[in-house]
Short mmCIF file of C-alpha atoms in Angstrom, two decimals:
data_model
loop_
_atom_site.label_atom_id
_atom_site.label_comp_id
_atom_site.label_asym_id
_atom_site.label_seq_id
_atom_site.Cartn_x
_atom_site.Cartn_y
_atom_site.Cartn_z
CA MET A 26 8.48 34.42 49.53
CA MET A 27 10.86 36.74 47.86
CA GLY A 28 10.07 36.71 44.08
CA GLY A 29 8.36 33.30 44.21
CA ALA A 30 11.77 31.73 44.01
CA ALA A 31 11.97 28.15 45.58
CA VAL A 32 15.44 29.04 46.84
CA CYS A 33 16.88 32.40 47.63
CA LEU A 34 20.69 32.93 47.93
CA THR A 35 22.14 36.16 49.62
CA VAL A 36 25.63 36.48 48.26
CA ASN A 37 28.40 38.56 50.34
CA ASN A 38 31.08 38.70 47.87
CA PRO A 39 32.56 42.06 46.77
CA GLU A 40 35.43 40.33 44.67
CA PRO A 41 35.28 41.48 40.83
CA ASP A 42 36.06 37.78 39.87
CA ARG A 43 32.70 36.50 41.28
CA LEU A 44 30.98 34.24 38.63
CA THR A 45 28.23 35.83 36.59
CA ILE A 46 25.07 33.91 35.94
CA ALA A 47 26.20 32.88 32.34
CA GLU A 48 29.54 31.71 33.81
CA LEU A 49 27.75 29.69 36.45
CA LEU A 50 25.52 28.11 33.91
CA ALA A 51 28.64 27.39 31.71
CA LYS A 52 30.96 25.98 34.26
CA PHE A 53 28.68 23.85 36.13
CA PRO A 54 25.87 22.42 33.58
CA SER A 55 25.49 19.30 35.72
CA LYS A 56 24.48 21.53 38.62
CA PHE A 57 22.92 24.47 37.09
CA ALA A 58 20.47 25.09 34.18
CA PRO A 59 18.77 28.39 32.93
CA VAL A 60 15.28 29.01 33.69
CA ASP A 61 13.34 31.47 31.54
CA LEU A 62 11.66 34.31 33.58
CA SER A 63 9.63 36.71 31.35
CA GLY A 64 12.21 36.37 28.67
CA HIS A 65 15.21 36.53 30.91
CA ALA A 66 17.37 33.58 31.90
CA ILE A 67 17.94 33.20 35.72
CA PRO A 68 19.91 30.31 37.04
CA GLY A 69 18.24 27.10 38.21
CA TYR A 70 19.65 24.37 40.36
CA ARG A 71 19.15 21.03 39.21
CA LEU A 72 17.67 19.25 42.30
CA VAL A 73 17.60 15.48 42.25
CA LEU A 74 14.66 14.11 44.12
CA PRO A 75 14.47 10.61 45.45
CA GLY A 76 13.89 8.12 42.63
CA GLY A 77 16.34 10.07 40.56
CA ILE A 78 13.84 12.66 39.22
CA THR A 79 15.53 15.93 38.40
CA ARG A 80 13.73 19.31 38.86
CA VAL A 81 15.21 22.81 37.98
CA VAL A 82 14.59 24.99 40.86
CA PRO A 83 14.75 28.68 40.11
CA LEU A 84 17.17 30.59 42.38
CA GLU A 85 17.23 34.38 43.10
CA ILE A 86 20.67 35.74 44.12
CA PHE A 87 20.72 38.89 46.10
CA ASP A 88 24.11 40.34 46.06
CA PHE A 89 24.37 43.36 48.69
CA TYR A 90 26.87 45.15 46.58
CA SER A 91 24.40 45.18 43.68
CA TRP A 92 21.52 46.20 45.71
CA SER A 93 22.72 49.31 47.45
CA ARG A 94 19.13 50.70 47.80
CA ARG A 95 18.42 47.61 49.97
CA PRO A 96 20.79 47.98 53.17
CA SER A 97 18.93 45.05 54.55
CA TYR A 98 20.58 42.62 52.33
CA ASN A 99 23.72 43.22 54.18
CA LEU A 100 24.45 39.82 55.86
CA GLN A 101 26.47 41.47 58.59
CA THR A 102 23.53 43.28 59.85
CA ALA A 103 20.49 41.23 58.88
CA THR A 104 18.34 39.55 61.53
CA GLN A 105 18.82 35.96 60.96
CA ARG A 106 19.24 32.45 62.57
CA THR A 107 20.98 29.33 61.76
CA LEU A 108 19.15 26.04 62.00
CA ASN A 109 20.68 22.50 61.70
CA ILE A 110 18.74 20.63 58.97
CA SER A 111 19.82 17.17 58.28
CA GLY A 112 23.29 17.87 59.53
CA TYR A 113 23.61 21.07 57.37
CA PRO A 114 23.79 24.63 58.73
CA VAL A 115 20.79 26.54 56.94
CA THR A 116 20.54 30.25 57.66
CA MET A 117 17.24 31.67 57.62
CA PHE A 118 16.00 35.42 57.67
CA SER A 119 13.79 36.38 60.44
CA LEU A 120 10.06 36.83 59.79
CA GLU A 121 10.32 40.44 60.20
CA TRP A 122 12.98 40.83 57.74
CA ILE A 123 10.94 38.85 55.13
CA LEU A 124 7.80 40.90 55.93
CA ARG A 125 9.79 44.12 55.65
CA GLU A 126 11.22 43.22 52.30
CA LYS A 127 7.80 42.24 50.97
CA ILE A 128 6.44 45.54 51.97
CA LEU A 129 9.08 47.36 50.16
CA SER A 130 8.72 45.06 47.05
CA GLN A 131 4.91 45.69 47.19
CA ASP A 132 5.39 49.33 47.22
CA GLU A 133 7.77 49.30 44.40
CA ARG A 134 5.51 47.30 42.14
CA GLN A 135 2.21 49.31 42.54
CA GLY A 136 0.02 48.73 39.56
CA SER A 137 1.73 45.56 38.50
CA ALA A 138 0.43 41.98 38.68
CA LYS A 139 3.10 41.21 41.13
CA GLN A 140 1.43 43.63 43.43
CA ALA A 141 -1.42 41.28 44.13
CA THR A 142 0.89 38.59 44.79
CA ASP A 143 2.77 40.53 47.29
CA ILE A 144 -0.43 41.58 49.02
CA PHE A 145 -1.55 38.09 49.48
CA ASP A 146 1.84 37.08 50.72
CA LEU A 147 1.74 40.04 53.31
CA LYS A 148 -1.68 38.95 54.44
CA SER A 149 -0.47 35.42 54.93
CA ILE A 150 2.73 36.29 56.97
CA MET A 151 1.56 39.31 58.75
CA PRO A 152 -0.26 37.49 61.65
CA PHE A 153 2.99 35.89 62.60
CA ALA A 154 5.05 39.14 62.92
CA LEU A 155 5.85 40.60 66.18
CA PRO A 156 5.74 44.44 66.52
CA GLY A 157 8.65 46.32 67.76
CA LYS A 158 11.36 43.99 66.21
CA PRO A 159 14.14 46.06 64.84
CA LYS A 160 13.53 45.21 61.04
CA MET A 161 9.99 46.56 61.38
CA ASN A 162 11.28 49.92 62.04
CA PHE A 163 11.20 51.62 58.54
CA ASP A 164 12.15 55.17 59.80
CA LYS A 165 15.82 54.25 60.38
CA ASP A 166 16.92 53.12 56.97
#
């Protein structure tokens, strides 16, 4: 839901030696490739499908230390749960967390084409959200 990326990564790494997007693409060309997004290169993961077909899946990397205006990206406090999928732990943010971030994104993108997509997403997920969950409280951030 976030930004339309097929895969979203949240990074919790304050170290100054973390890889930049350019370094990621240069050091691991068999795993990552650039994806053009409105004239900007973002990383894409080379996903190999059954039958050997390769698709480059856009990634969005949310680094809490780079997004200080979004305290909800802090993995230590974010509402999340971990599922076991095919033997791998997969951490998912709660529906309330996703809904809250989508509302904030929609508000920031008023008047843009992305606002219409945000509103569509909100209408789709809102019936599943439960009122009173911690991430639904906008007054405490």
